[in-house]
PDB file of C-alpha atoms in Angstrom:
ATOM      1  CA  MET A   1     -48.276 113.860 -28.257  1.00 73.00           C
ATOM      2  CA  SER A   2     -47.176 111.802 -30.897  1.00 77.00           C
ATOM      3  CA  ARG A   3     -45.202 110.056 -28.424  1.00 82.00           C
ATOM      4  CA  PHE A   4     -48.187 109.652 -26.933  1.00 87.00           C
ATOM      5  CA  LEU A   5     -50.621 108.659 -30.518  1.00 82.00           C
ATOM      6  CA  TYR A   6     -47.950 105.755 -31.023  1.00 82.00           C
ATOM      7  CA  PHE A   7     -47.886 104.880 -28.166  1.00 86.00           C
ATOM      8  CA  VAL A   8     -51.735 103.969 -28.004  1.00 86.00           C
ATOM      9  CA  GLU A   9     -51.315 102.778 -31.702  1.00 85.00           C
ATOM     10  CA  ALA A  10     -48.724 100.129 -30.441  1.00 84.00           C
ATOM     11  CA  HIS A  11     -50.423  98.914 -27.669  1.00 85.00           C
ATOM     12  CA  LEU A  12     -53.942  99.039 -28.727  1.00 88.00           C
ATOM     13  CA  VAL A  13     -54.204  95.357 -27.927  1.00 86.00           C
ATOM     14  CA  TRP A  14     -53.703  96.154 -24.597  1.00 89.00           C
ATOM     15  CA  PHE A  15     -55.898  99.163 -24.694  1.00 91.00           C
ATOM     16  CA  VAL A  16     -58.969  97.333 -26.390  1.00 90.00           C
ATOM     17  CA  ILE A  17     -58.835  95.030 -23.863  1.00 90.00           C
ATOM     18  CA  ILE A  18     -58.749  97.049 -20.521  1.00 92.00           C
ATOM     19  CA  VAL A  19     -61.490 100.170 -21.880  1.00 91.00           C
ATOM     20  CA  ALA A  20     -63.656  96.260 -22.580  1.00 89.00           C
ATOM     21  CA  GLY A  21     -62.999  95.182 -18.755  1.00 91.00           C
ATOM     22  CA  LEU A  22     -63.881  98.834 -17.757  1.00 91.00           C
ATOM     23  CA  GLY A  23     -66.820  99.211 -19.761  1.00 90.00           C
ATOM     24  CA  LEU A  24     -68.249  96.033 -18.378  1.00 89.00           C
ATOM     25  CA  LEU A  25     -67.478  96.638 -14.944  1.00 90.00           C
ATOM     26  CA  PHE A  26     -68.351 100.576 -14.986  1.00 90.00           C
ATOM     27  CA  PRO A  27     -71.084 100.633 -18.001  1.00 90.00           C
ATOM     28  CA  ALA A  28     -72.289 104.693 -16.187  1.00 91.00           C
ATOM     29  CA  SER A  29     -68.540 105.092 -18.379  1.00 85.00           C
ATOM     30  CA  GLY A  30     -70.398 103.474 -21.820  1.00 87.00           C
ATOM     31  CA  LYS A  31     -72.984 105.359 -21.707  1.00 87.00           C
ATOM     32  CA  PHE A  32     -72.162 108.386 -21.342  1.00 86.00           C
ATOM     33  CA  LEU A  33     -70.604 108.509 -24.678  1.00 86.00           C
ATOM     34  CA  GLU A  34     -74.084 106.057 -26.192  1.00 83.00           C
ATOM     35  CA  SER A  35     -75.016 109.348 -28.292  1.00 84.00           C
ATOM     36  CA  SER A  36     -71.540 109.895 -29.074  1.00 86.00           C
ATOM     37  CA  ILE A  37     -71.202 107.133 -31.233  1.00 86.00           C
ATOM     38  CA  GLY A  38     -72.660 108.379 -34.404  1.00 86.00           C
ATOM     39  CA  PRO A  39     -69.470 111.359 -34.184  1.00 91.00           C
ATOM     40  CA  LEU A  40     -67.206 109.729 -33.267  1.00 92.00           C
ATOM     41  CA  LEU A  41     -67.610 107.224 -36.032  1.00 91.00           C
ATOM     42  CA  ALA A  42     -67.773 110.445 -38.964  1.00 92.00           C
ATOM     43  CA  LEU A  43     -64.731 111.779 -36.891  1.00 94.00           C
ATOM     44  CA  LEU A  44     -62.972 108.769 -37.058  1.00 93.00           C
ATOM     45  CA  MET A  45     -64.091 108.457 -41.137  1.00 93.00           C
ATOM     46  CA  PHE A  46     -62.174 112.336 -41.456  1.00 94.00           C
ATOM     47  CA  ILE A  47     -59.185 111.157 -39.971  1.00 94.00           C
ATOM     48  CA  ILE A  48     -58.613 108.090 -41.761  1.00 94.00           C
ATOM     49  CA  SER A  49     -59.802 109.730 -44.670  1.00 94.00           C
ATOM     50  CA  LEU A  50     -56.765 112.596 -44.414  1.00 93.00           C
ATOM     51  CA  THR A  51     -54.214 109.491 -45.620  1.00 93.00           C
ATOM     52  CA  PHE A  52     -55.300 109.255 -48.955  1.00 92.00           C
ATOM     53  CA  ASP A  53     -56.108 112.256 -51.784  1.00 91.00           C
ATOM     54  CA  ALA A  54     -58.222 112.016 -55.144  1.00 93.00           C
ATOM     55  CA  HIS A  55     -56.232 110.233 -57.316  1.00 93.00           C
ATOM     56  CA  ALA A  56     -55.970 107.446 -54.519  1.00 91.00           C
ATOM     57  CA  VAL A  57     -59.821 107.192 -54.921  1.00 91.00           C
ATOM     58  CA  ARG A  58     -59.735 107.138 -59.650  1.00 91.00           C
ATOM     59  CA  ILE A  59     -57.156 104.413 -59.073  1.00 90.00           C
ATOM     60  CA  VAL A  60     -59.693 102.949 -57.307  1.00 90.00           C
ATOM     61  CA  PHE A  61     -62.767 103.374 -59.018  1.00 89.00           C
ATOM     62  CA  ARG A  62     -60.479 101.974 -62.191  1.00 88.00           C
ATOM     63  CA  LYS A  63     -61.202  98.473 -61.364  1.00 86.00           C
ATOM     64  CA  PRO A  64     -64.581  97.786 -60.303  1.00 88.00           C
ATOM     65  CA  SER A  65     -63.949  93.983 -60.588  1.00 89.00           C
ATOM     66  CA  ARG A  66     -62.833  95.118 -56.492  1.00 90.00           C
ATOM     67  CA  GLN A  67     -65.742  95.953 -55.620  1.00 90.00           C
ATOM     68  CA  LEU A  68     -67.698  93.511 -57.313  1.00 93.00           C
ATOM     69  CA  LEU A  69     -65.078  90.745 -55.208  1.00 93.00           C
ATOM     70  CA  ALA A  70     -65.827  92.086 -52.181  1.00 93.00           C
ATOM     71  CA  LEU A  71     -69.872  92.734 -52.002  1.00 93.00           C
ATOM     72  CA  GLY A  72     -69.912  88.773 -52.678  1.00 95.00           C
ATOM     73  CA  LEU A  73     -67.422  87.505 -50.066  1.00 95.00           C
ATOM     74  CA  VAL A  74     -69.100  90.354 -47.664  1.00 95.00           C
ATOM     75  CA  TYR A  75     -72.887  89.297 -48.921  1.00 95.00           C
ATOM     76  CA  GLY A  76     -72.174  86.176 -50.304  1.00 94.00           C
ATOM     77  CA  PRO A  77     -69.876  83.409 -48.044  1.00 96.00           C
ATOM     78  CA  MET A  78     -70.894  85.948 -45.194  1.00 96.00           C
ATOM     79  CA  SER A  79     -74.708  85.362 -45.361  1.00 96.00           C
ATOM     80  CA  ILE A  80     -74.115  81.711 -45.218  1.00 96.00           C
ATOM     81  CA  ALA A  81     -71.332  81.071 -42.384  1.00 97.00           C
ATOM     82  CA  GLY A  82     -74.157  83.148 -40.796  1.00 97.00           C
ATOM     83  CA  SER A  83     -77.044  81.383 -41.469  1.00 96.00           C
ATOM     84  CA  LEU A  84     -74.654  77.709 -40.489  1.00 97.00           C
ATOM     85  CA  THR A  85     -73.042  78.948 -36.777  1.00 97.00           C
ATOM     86  CA  GLY A  86     -76.315  80.627 -36.179  1.00 96.00           C
ATOM     87  CA  ARG A  87     -77.426  77.095 -35.666  1.00 95.00           C
ATOM     88  CA  LEU A  88     -74.536  75.166 -34.896  1.00 95.00           C
ATOM     89  CA  PHE A  89     -74.529  77.723 -32.009  1.00 96.00           C
ATOM     90  CA  PHE A  90     -78.993  77.924 -31.029  1.00 95.00           C
ATOM     91  CA  GLY A  91     -80.533  75.329 -32.911  1.00 92.00           C
ATOM     92  CA  SER A  92     -82.878  77.766 -33.533  1.00 89.00           C
ATOM     93  CA  GLY A  93     -85.673  81.114 -32.050  1.00 92.00           C
ATOM     94  CA  PRO A  94     -83.809  84.437 -31.924  1.00 94.00           C
ATOM     95  CA  LEU A  95     -80.398  84.299 -31.083  1.00 96.00           C
ATOM     96  CA  ALA A  96     -79.887  82.003 -34.064  1.00 96.00           C
ATOM     97  CA  ALA A  97     -82.177  84.420 -36.363  1.00 96.00           C
ATOM     98  CA  GLY A  98     -79.489  87.352 -34.535  1.00 95.00           C
ATOM     99  CA  GLN A  99     -76.873  84.916 -35.735  1.00 97.00           C
ATOM    100  CA  THR A 100     -78.037  85.025 -39.591  1.00 97.00           C
ATOM    101  CA  LEU A 101     -78.473  88.871 -39.745  1.00 96.00           C
ATOM    102  CA  LEU A 102     -74.938  89.596 -38.181  1.00 96.00           C
ATOM    103  CA  GLY A 103     -74.252  87.275 -41.818  1.00 96.00           C
ATOM    104  CA  THR A 104     -75.579  89.805 -43.759  1.00 96.00           C
ATOM    105  CA  LEU A 105     -74.548  92.780 -42.709  1.00 95.00           C
ATOM    106  CA  PRO A 106     -71.827  94.588 -44.309  1.00 93.00           C
ATOM    107  CA  THR A 107     -68.586  96.100 -43.550  1.00 93.00           C
ATOM    108  CA  ASP A 108     -68.148  98.036 -39.931  1.00 90.00           C
ATOM    109  CA  VAL A 109     -67.591 101.547 -40.720  1.00 88.00           C
ATOM    110  CA  SER A 110     -64.320 101.790 -38.863  1.00 89.00           C
ATOM    111  CA  SER A 111     -62.460  99.222 -40.906  1.00 93.00           C
ATOM    112  CA  PRO A 112     -60.341 101.378 -42.791  1.00 93.00           C
ATOM    113  CA  LEU A 113     -58.394 101.982 -39.227  1.00 93.00           C
ATOM    114  CA  LEU A 114     -57.291  98.845 -39.417  1.00 94.00           C
ATOM    115  CA  VAL A 115     -57.040  99.205 -43.084  1.00 95.00           C
ATOM    116  CA  LEU A 116     -54.412 102.282 -42.253  1.00 93.00           C
ATOM    117  CA  MET A 117     -53.007  99.901 -39.409  1.00 92.00           C
ATOM    118  CA  ALA A 118     -52.217  96.713 -41.237  1.00 93.00           C
ATOM    119  CA  ARG A 119     -50.247  98.898 -43.959  1.00 92.00           C
ATOM    120  CA  GLY A 120     -53.188  98.221 -46.253  1.00 93.00           C
ATOM    121  CA  ASN A 121     -54.858 100.136 -49.352  1.00 94.00           C
ATOM    122  CA  VAL A 122     -57.246 102.444 -47.091  1.00 94.00           C
ATOM    123  CA  ALA A 123     -58.679 104.191 -50.129  1.00 94.00           C
ATOM    124  CA  LEU A 124     -60.238 100.693 -51.683  1.00 94.00           C
ATOM    125  CA  ALA A 125     -61.260  99.835 -47.969  1.00 94.00           C
ATOM    126  CA  ALA A 126     -63.111 103.804 -47.268  1.00 92.00           C
ATOM    127  CA  VAL A 127     -65.089 102.749 -51.373  1.00 92.00           C
ATOM    128  CA  PHE A 128     -65.224  99.065 -50.232  1.00 92.00           C
ATOM    129  CA  ASN A 129     -67.094 100.121 -47.462  1.00 90.00           C
ATOM    130  CA  ALA A 130     -69.303 102.955 -48.677  1.00 88.00           C
ATOM    131  CA  VAL A 131     -71.176 101.220 -51.496  1.00 90.00           C
ATOM    132  CA  ASN A 132     -71.268  97.883 -48.802  1.00 90.00           C
ATOM    133  CA  THR A 133     -73.293 100.391 -46.440  1.00 87.00           C
ATOM    134  CA  ALA A 134     -75.339 102.162 -49.517  1.00 87.00           C
ATOM    135  CA  LEU A 135     -76.226  98.527 -51.197  1.00 90.00           C
ATOM    136  CA  CYS A 136     -77.619  96.873 -47.609  1.00 90.00           C
ATOM    137  CA  PRO A 137     -80.862  98.063 -47.414  1.00 89.00           C
ATOM    138  CA  PHE A 138     -81.309  97.054 -50.483  1.00 90.00           C
ATOM    139  CA  ILE A 139     -79.506  93.232 -50.346  1.00 93.00           C
ATOM    140  CA  VAL A 140     -79.812  92.234 -47.001  1.00 93.00           C
ATOM    141  CA  PRO A 141     -83.496  92.108 -46.654  1.00 92.00           C
ATOM    142  CA  PHE A 142     -83.544  90.031 -49.625  1.00 93.00           C
ATOM    143  CA  LEU A 143     -80.624  87.693 -48.125  1.00 95.00           C
ATOM    144  CA  PHE A 144     -82.670  87.136 -44.248  1.00 94.00           C
ATOM    145  CA  LEU A 145     -85.969  86.799 -45.681  1.00 94.00           C
ATOM    146  CA  TRP A 146     -83.939  83.967 -48.579  1.00 95.00           C
ATOM    147  CA  LEU A 147     -82.487  82.593 -44.922  1.00 95.00           C
ATOM    148  CA  THR A 148     -85.008  83.220 -42.317  1.00 94.00           C
ATOM    149  CA  GLY A 149     -88.244  83.035 -44.313  1.00 93.00           C
ATOM    150  CA  ILE A 150     -88.450  86.577 -41.814  1.00 91.00           C
ATOM    151  CA  GLN A 151     -89.681  89.740 -43.876  1.00 90.00           C
ATOM    152  CA  LEU A 152     -87.089  92.641 -42.491  1.00 89.00           C
ATOM    153  CA  ASP A 153     -88.626  96.092 -43.198  1.00 85.00           C
ATOM    154  CA  VAL A 154     -86.053  98.514 -44.138  1.00 81.00           C
ATOM    155  CA  PRO A 155     -85.269 102.218 -42.509  1.00 79.00           C
ATOM    156  CA  LEU A 156     -83.841 103.108 -45.968  1.00 81.00           C
ATOM    157  CA  GLY A 157     -83.907 106.567 -44.443  1.00 82.00           C
ATOM    158  CA  ALA A 158     -82.188 106.543 -41.381  1.00 79.00           C
ATOM    159  CA  ILE A 159     -79.443 103.974 -42.895  1.00 80.00           C
ATOM    160  CA  ILE A 160     -79.005 106.556 -46.496  1.00 84.00           C
ATOM    161  CA  LEU A 161     -78.679 109.457 -43.390  1.00 85.00           C
ATOM    162  CA  GLU A 162     -76.024 107.572 -41.820  1.00 80.00           C
ATOM    163  CA  LEU A 163     -73.857 106.664 -45.082  1.00 83.00           C
ATOM    164  CA  VAL A 164     -74.585 110.429 -45.705  1.00 88.00           C
ATOM    165  CA  LEU A 165     -73.387 111.937 -42.172  1.00 89.00           C
ATOM    166  CA  ILE A 166     -71.210 109.529 -40.799  1.00 88.00           C
ATOM    167  CA  VAL A 167     -69.209 108.184 -44.215  1.00 88.00           C
ATOM    168  CA  LEU A 168     -69.446 110.283 -47.656  1.00 89.00           C
ATOM    169  CA  VAL A 169     -69.563 113.547 -46.361  1.00 92.00           C
ATOM    170  CA  PRO A 170     -66.208 113.214 -43.390  1.00 93.00           C
ATOM    171  CA  THR A 171     -64.397 110.642 -45.942  1.00 92.00           C
ATOM    172  CA  VAL A 172     -65.071 113.514 -49.140  1.00 92.00           C
ATOM    173  CA  LEU A 173     -64.047 116.301 -46.729  1.00 95.00           C
ATOM    174  CA  GLY A 174     -61.136 114.445 -45.646  1.00 94.00           C
ATOM    175  CA  VAL A 175     -59.711 113.409 -49.440  1.00 94.00           C
ATOM    176  CA  SER A 176     -60.633 117.018 -50.300  1.00 95.00           C
ATOM    177  CA  LEU A 177     -58.662 118.889 -47.763  1.00 95.00           C
ATOM    178  CA  ARG A 178     -55.321 116.048 -48.568  1.00 94.00           C
ATOM    179  CA  THR A 179     -56.071 116.700 -52.250  1.00 95.00           C
ATOM    180  CA  GLY A 180     -55.778 120.375 -52.017  1.00 93.00           C
ATOM    181  CA  PHE A 181     -53.428 120.645 -49.593  1.00 93.00           C
ATOM    182  CA  THR A 182     -51.077 118.000 -49.808  1.00 91.00           C
ATOM    183  CA  GLU A 183     -47.912 118.517 -48.479  1.00 91.00           C
ATOM    184  CA  LEU A 184     -49.257 120.150 -44.648  1.00 92.00           C
ATOM    185  CA  PHE A 185     -51.748 117.271 -44.626  1.00 91.00           C
ATOM    186  CA  ALA A 186     -48.339 114.851 -45.309  1.00 92.00           C
ATOM    187  CA  ARG A 187     -46.971 116.179 -42.215  1.00 90.00           C
ATOM    188  CA  HIS A 188     -48.949 114.365 -39.987  1.00 90.00           C
ATOM    189  CA  ASP A 189     -49.288 111.106 -41.160  1.00 89.00           C
ATOM    190  CA  SER A 190     -47.499 109.420 -38.399  1.00 88.00           C
ATOM    191  CA  ALA A 191     -50.272 110.980 -35.936  1.00 90.00           C
ATOM    192  CA  TYR A 192     -53.555 109.832 -38.024  1.00 91.00           C
ATOM    193  CA  ALA A 193     -53.361 106.268 -36.553  1.00 91.00           C
ATOM    194  CA  GLY A 194     -52.650 106.901 -33.085  1.00 91.00           C
ATOM    195  CA  LEU A 195     -55.913 109.623 -33.362  1.00 92.00           C
ATOM    196  CA  GLY A 196     -58.263 106.978 -34.950  1.00 92.00           C
ATOM    197  CA  SER A 197     -57.605 104.668 -32.222  1.00 92.00           C
ATOM    198  CA  ILE A 198     -57.757 107.171 -30.018  1.00 93.00           C
ATOM    199  CA  LEU A 199     -61.362 107.200 -31.531  1.00 92.00           C
ATOM    200  CA  TYR A 200     -61.967 103.453 -31.301  1.00 91.00           C
ATOM    201  CA  LEU A 201     -61.510 103.228 -28.687  1.00 93.00           C
ATOM    202  CA  LEU A 202     -64.069 105.438 -27.764  1.00 93.00           C
ATOM    203  CA  ILE A 203     -66.471 104.185 -29.637  1.00 91.00           C
ATOM    204  CA  LEU A 204     -65.934 100.288 -28.389  1.00 89.00           C
ATOM    205  CA  LEU A 205     -66.476 102.131 -24.311  1.00 91.00           C
ATOM    206  CA  ALA A 206     -70.297 102.778 -25.717  1.00 90.00           C
ATOM    207  CA  VAL A 207     -70.745 100.345 -27.278  1.00 88.00           C
ATOM    208  CA  VAL A 208     -69.827  97.930 -24.037  1.00 89.00           C
ATOM    209  CA  GLY A 209     -70.991 100.051 -21.722  1.00 89.00           C
ATOM    210  CA  PRO A 210     -75.140 100.695 -22.828  1.00 88.00           C
ATOM    211  CA  ASN A 211     -74.553  96.284 -23.332  1.00 86.00           C
ATOM    212  CA  ALA A 212     -73.153  95.357 -20.212  1.00 88.00           C
ATOM    213  CA  GLU A 213     -75.878  94.606 -18.115  1.00 88.00           C
ATOM    214  CA  THR A 214     -77.472  92.481 -21.713  1.00 86.00           C
ATOM    215  CA  ILE A 215     -74.473  91.019 -21.655  1.00 87.00           C
ATOM    216  CA  LEU A 216     -73.634  89.677 -17.590  1.00 88.00           C
ATOM    217  CA  GLY A 217     -77.481  89.164 -17.758  1.00 88.00           C
ATOM    218  CA  TYR A 218     -76.672  85.313 -19.861  1.00 90.00           C
ATOM    219  CA  GLY A 219     -73.556  84.293 -17.511  1.00 91.00           C
ATOM    220  CA  TRP A 220     -72.171  81.628 -18.915  1.00 93.00           C
ATOM    221  CA  TYR A 221     -74.189  81.218 -21.908  1.00 94.00           C
ATOM    222  CA  ALA A 222     -73.131  84.916 -22.868  1.00 93.00           C
ATOM    223  CA  PHE A 223     -68.971  82.851 -23.646  1.00 95.00           C
ATOM    224  CA  VAL A 224     -71.373  80.833 -26.049  1.00 96.00           C
ATOM    225  CA  ILE A 225     -73.048  84.060 -27.818  1.00 96.00           C
ATOM    226  CA  ALA A 226     -69.084  85.581 -27.844  1.00 95.00           C
ATOM    227  CA  GLY A 227     -68.292  82.096 -29.511  1.00 96.00           C
ATOM    228  CA  ALA A 228     -70.586  82.181 -32.056  1.00 97.00           C
ATOM    229  CA  ALA A 229     -69.814  85.606 -32.627  1.00 96.00           C
ATOM    230  CA  LEU A 230     -65.942  85.105 -32.441  1.00 97.00           C
ATOM    231  CA  SER A 231     -66.563  81.983 -34.776  1.00 97.00           C
ATOM    232  CA  LEU A 232     -68.076  84.048 -38.090  1.00 97.00           C
ATOM    233  CA  ASN A 233     -65.485  87.017 -37.138  1.00 97.00           C
ATOM    234  CA  LEU A 234     -63.024  83.846 -38.209  1.00 96.00           C
ATOM    235  CA  ILE A 235     -64.265  82.233 -40.843  1.00 97.00           C
ATOM    236  CA  GLY A 236     -64.500  86.474 -42.553  1.00 96.00           C
ATOM    237  CA  TYR A 237     -60.855  86.338 -42.528  1.00 96.00           C
ATOM    238  CA  LEU A 238     -60.336  83.612 -43.902  1.00 96.00           C
ATOM    239  CA  VAL A 239     -62.896  84.325 -45.683  1.00 95.00           C
ATOM    240  CA  GLY A 240     -61.085  87.645 -46.749  1.00 94.00           C
ATOM    241  CA  LYS A 241     -57.747  85.425 -47.191  1.00 93.00           C
ATOM    242  CA  SER A 242     -59.328  83.734 -50.730  1.00 92.00           C
ATOM    243  CA  SER A 243     -59.206  87.417 -52.682  1.00 92.00           C
ATOM    244  CA  ARG A 244     -55.647  86.000 -52.787  1.00 91.00           C
ATOM    245  CA  LEU A 245     -56.573  83.720 -55.300  1.00 86.00           C
ATOM    246  CA  LEU A 246     -57.807  86.868 -57.155  1.00 87.00           C
ATOM    247  CA  THR A 247     -54.675  89.830 -56.967  1.00 88.00           C
ATOM    248  CA  ASP A 248     -51.420  89.279 -54.815  1.00 88.00           C
ATOM    249  CA  ASP A 249     -51.379  92.876 -53.983  1.00 91.00           C
ATOM    250  CA  ARG A 250     -50.969  92.831 -50.367  1.00 93.00           C
ATOM    251  CA  LYS A 251     -52.556  96.033 -49.585  1.00 93.00           C
ATOM    252  CA  GLU A 252     -55.542  94.718 -51.134  1.00 94.00           C
ATOM    253  CA  ILE A 253     -55.156  91.458 -49.263  1.00 95.00           C
ATOM    254  CA  ILE A 254     -55.374  93.704 -46.287  1.00 96.00           C
ATOM    255  CA  THR A 255     -57.764  95.740 -47.573  1.00 96.00           C
ATOM    256  CA  TYR A 256     -60.218  92.662 -48.327  1.00 96.00           C
ATOM    257  CA  LEU A 257     -59.441  90.823 -44.949  1.00 96.00           C
ATOM    258  CA  PHE A 258     -61.050  93.589 -42.827  1.00 96.00           C
ATOM    259  CA  THR A 259     -63.529  94.713 -45.402  1.00 96.00           C
ATOM    260  CA  VAL A 260     -64.758  90.941 -44.676  1.00 96.00           C
ATOM    261  CA  SER A 261     -64.041  90.030 -41.254  1.00 95.00           C
ATOM    262  CA  LYS A 262     -65.781  93.419 -39.526  1.00 94.00           C
ATOM    263  CA  LYS A 263     -69.528  94.101 -39.802  1.00 93.00           C
ATOM    264  CA  GLU A 264     -71.912  97.131 -38.432  1.00 89.00           C
ATOM    265  CA  PHE A 265     -73.392  96.066 -36.319  1.00 85.00           C
ATOM    266  CA  SER A 266     -75.360  99.030 -35.054  1.00 82.00           C
ATOM    267  CA  ILE A 267     -77.696  98.768 -38.517  1.00 86.00           C
ATOM    268  CA  ALA A 268     -78.615  95.496 -37.327  1.00 87.00           C
ATOM    269  CA  ALA A 269     -80.454  97.257 -34.469  1.00 83.00           C
ATOM    270  CA  ALA A 270     -82.235  99.437 -36.650  1.00 84.00           C
ATOM    271  CA  PHE A 271     -83.342  96.847 -38.906  1.00 88.00           C
ATOM    272  CA  VAL A 272     -84.886  94.401 -36.044  1.00 89.00           C
ATOM    273  CA  ALA A 273     -86.884  97.645 -34.671  1.00 85.00           C
ATOM    274  CA  ALA A 274     -87.943  99.334 -37.279  1.00 85.00           C
ATOM    275  CA  SER A 275     -89.176  95.672 -38.196  1.00 86.00           C
ATOM    276  CA  GLY A 276     -91.290  95.022 -34.827  1.00 88.00           C
ATOM    277  CA  LEU A 277     -88.769  92.045 -34.238  1.00 89.00           C
ATOM    278  CA  PRO A 278     -87.769  90.680 -30.645  1.00 90.00           C
ATOM    279  CA  SER A 279     -85.100  92.932 -29.620  1.00 88.00           C
ATOM    280  CA  GLU A 280     -82.984  89.654 -28.935  1.00 92.00           C
ATOM    281  CA  ILE A 281     -82.577  88.947 -32.582  1.00 94.00           C
ATOM    282  CA  ALA A 282     -80.102  92.272 -32.153  1.00 91.00           C
ATOM    283  CA  ILE A 283     -78.195  90.736 -29.701  1.00 93.00           C
ATOM    284  CA  PRO A 284     -75.287  88.380 -31.249  1.00 94.00           C
ATOM    285  CA  ALA A 285     -74.754  91.677 -33.774  1.00 93.00           C
ATOM    286  CA  ALA A 286     -73.817  93.391 -29.841  1.00 90.00           C
ATOM    287  CA  PHE A 287     -71.723  90.655 -28.854  1.00 93.00           C
ATOM    288  CA  PHE A 288     -69.917  90.432 -32.633  1.00 94.00           C
ATOM    289  CA  ALA A 289     -69.080  94.601 -32.000  1.00 91.00           C
ATOM    290  CA  VAL A 290     -67.383  94.082 -29.055  1.00 89.00           C
ATOM    291  CA  ILE A 291     -65.479  90.333 -30.340  1.00 93.00           C
ATOM    292  CA  GLN A 292     -64.654  92.302 -33.680  1.00 93.00           C
ATOM    293  CA  MET A 293     -63.149  94.896 -31.849  1.00 89.00           C
ATOM    294  CA  ILE A 294     -60.274  92.904 -30.134  1.00 90.00           C
ATOM    295  CA  THR A 295     -59.557  90.499 -32.682  1.00 93.00           C
ATOM    296  CA  SER A 296     -59.088  93.276 -35.403  1.00 93.00           C
ATOM    297  CA  PRO A 297     -55.762  95.453 -33.170  1.00 92.00           C
ATOM    298  CA  ILE A 298     -54.621  91.703 -32.828  1.00 92.00           C
ATOM    299  CA  ALA A 299     -54.662  91.254 -36.488  1.00 93.00           C
ATOM    300  CA  ALA A 300     -53.536  94.422 -37.436  1.00 92.00           C
ATOM    301  CA  LYS A 301     -50.410  94.277 -35.546  1.00 89.00           C
ATOM    302  CA  MET A 302     -49.614  90.714 -36.926  1.00 89.00           C
ATOM    303  CA  LEU A 303     -50.360  91.743 -40.028  1.00 91.00           C
ATOM    304  CA  ALA A 304     -48.009  95.013 -39.840  1.00 86.00           C
ATOM    305  CA  ARG A 305     -45.006  92.799 -39.146  1.00 80.00           C
ATOM    306  CA  GLY A 306     -45.610  90.669 -41.495  1.00 67.00           C
ATOM    307  CA  ARG A 307     -44.266  91.973 -44.863  1.00 53.00           C
ATOM    308  CA  ASN A 308     -43.733  89.273 -46.289  1.00 48.00           C
ATOM    309  CA  PRO A 309     -46.786  87.191 -47.730  1.00 45.00           C
ATOM    310  CA  LYS A 310     -45.611  84.098 -47.557  1.00 46.00           C
ATOM    311  CA  TYR A 311     -45.948  83.529 -44.138  1.00 40.00           C
ATOM    312  CA  TRP A 312     -49.897  85.018 -44.185  1.00 46.00           C
TER     313      TRP A 312
END
């Protein structure tokens, strides 16, 4: 079993490409899992939280400046980048507004897994993730209104429920078990990234399958939308890398890279539906979900191999 988990983790990039193709060619396979995205994300957070204890979390909270930097990078430059790439690729209209909304979104829930695979600070990533998501109902509508002039209604109850069930409860449970039974769970440290990788692939299939018809329905223009998503994703890595100006800790910089570059795409659909806006506004987020789930394992693999900071 351990060999299989290591094999999946080591070749995750290829598995991601295969699973994405499977979801596009056989959408029913992903639609079957669509209703399970929430539980899969919660299980992923639980698995990742078994890798660090309460002491690691306390160390994170001793330096609130790191969280402030993460908030600034996630909601500042990335919001502007979303607006600029929206205008560049789409000019105006729903897709341009959707690209702007994408830039304002918080960190994707799966980011701690990629931080783990890249040998970053997983406890820091988990805290960044929780705080960014908790503040998004108050920050995203303000930024979106400022950048587009469009008012967003906040599905506050749904987002709070998502934060509690998908992020908070699994994280607290995992950290508590790791803290109370350190030796027991430390024995399986080599397996957590592999288990997380399998969950990551299932989540990818659950995202691609239900959106396959929409993605393919755009024809050649799908490459334009995907190009906009990839541009914003790459900008996210550059913005995250700017944290090197304030810290020389390699693990922290890796954490910023994935915290900034990954966006919680599902929140876009919730905001759009609650606001009664055209559903097309949520399309860039759907494309971005697929793009980031392909680029993130590639980046994690490169970072895990490149241990010398001067090369990245």
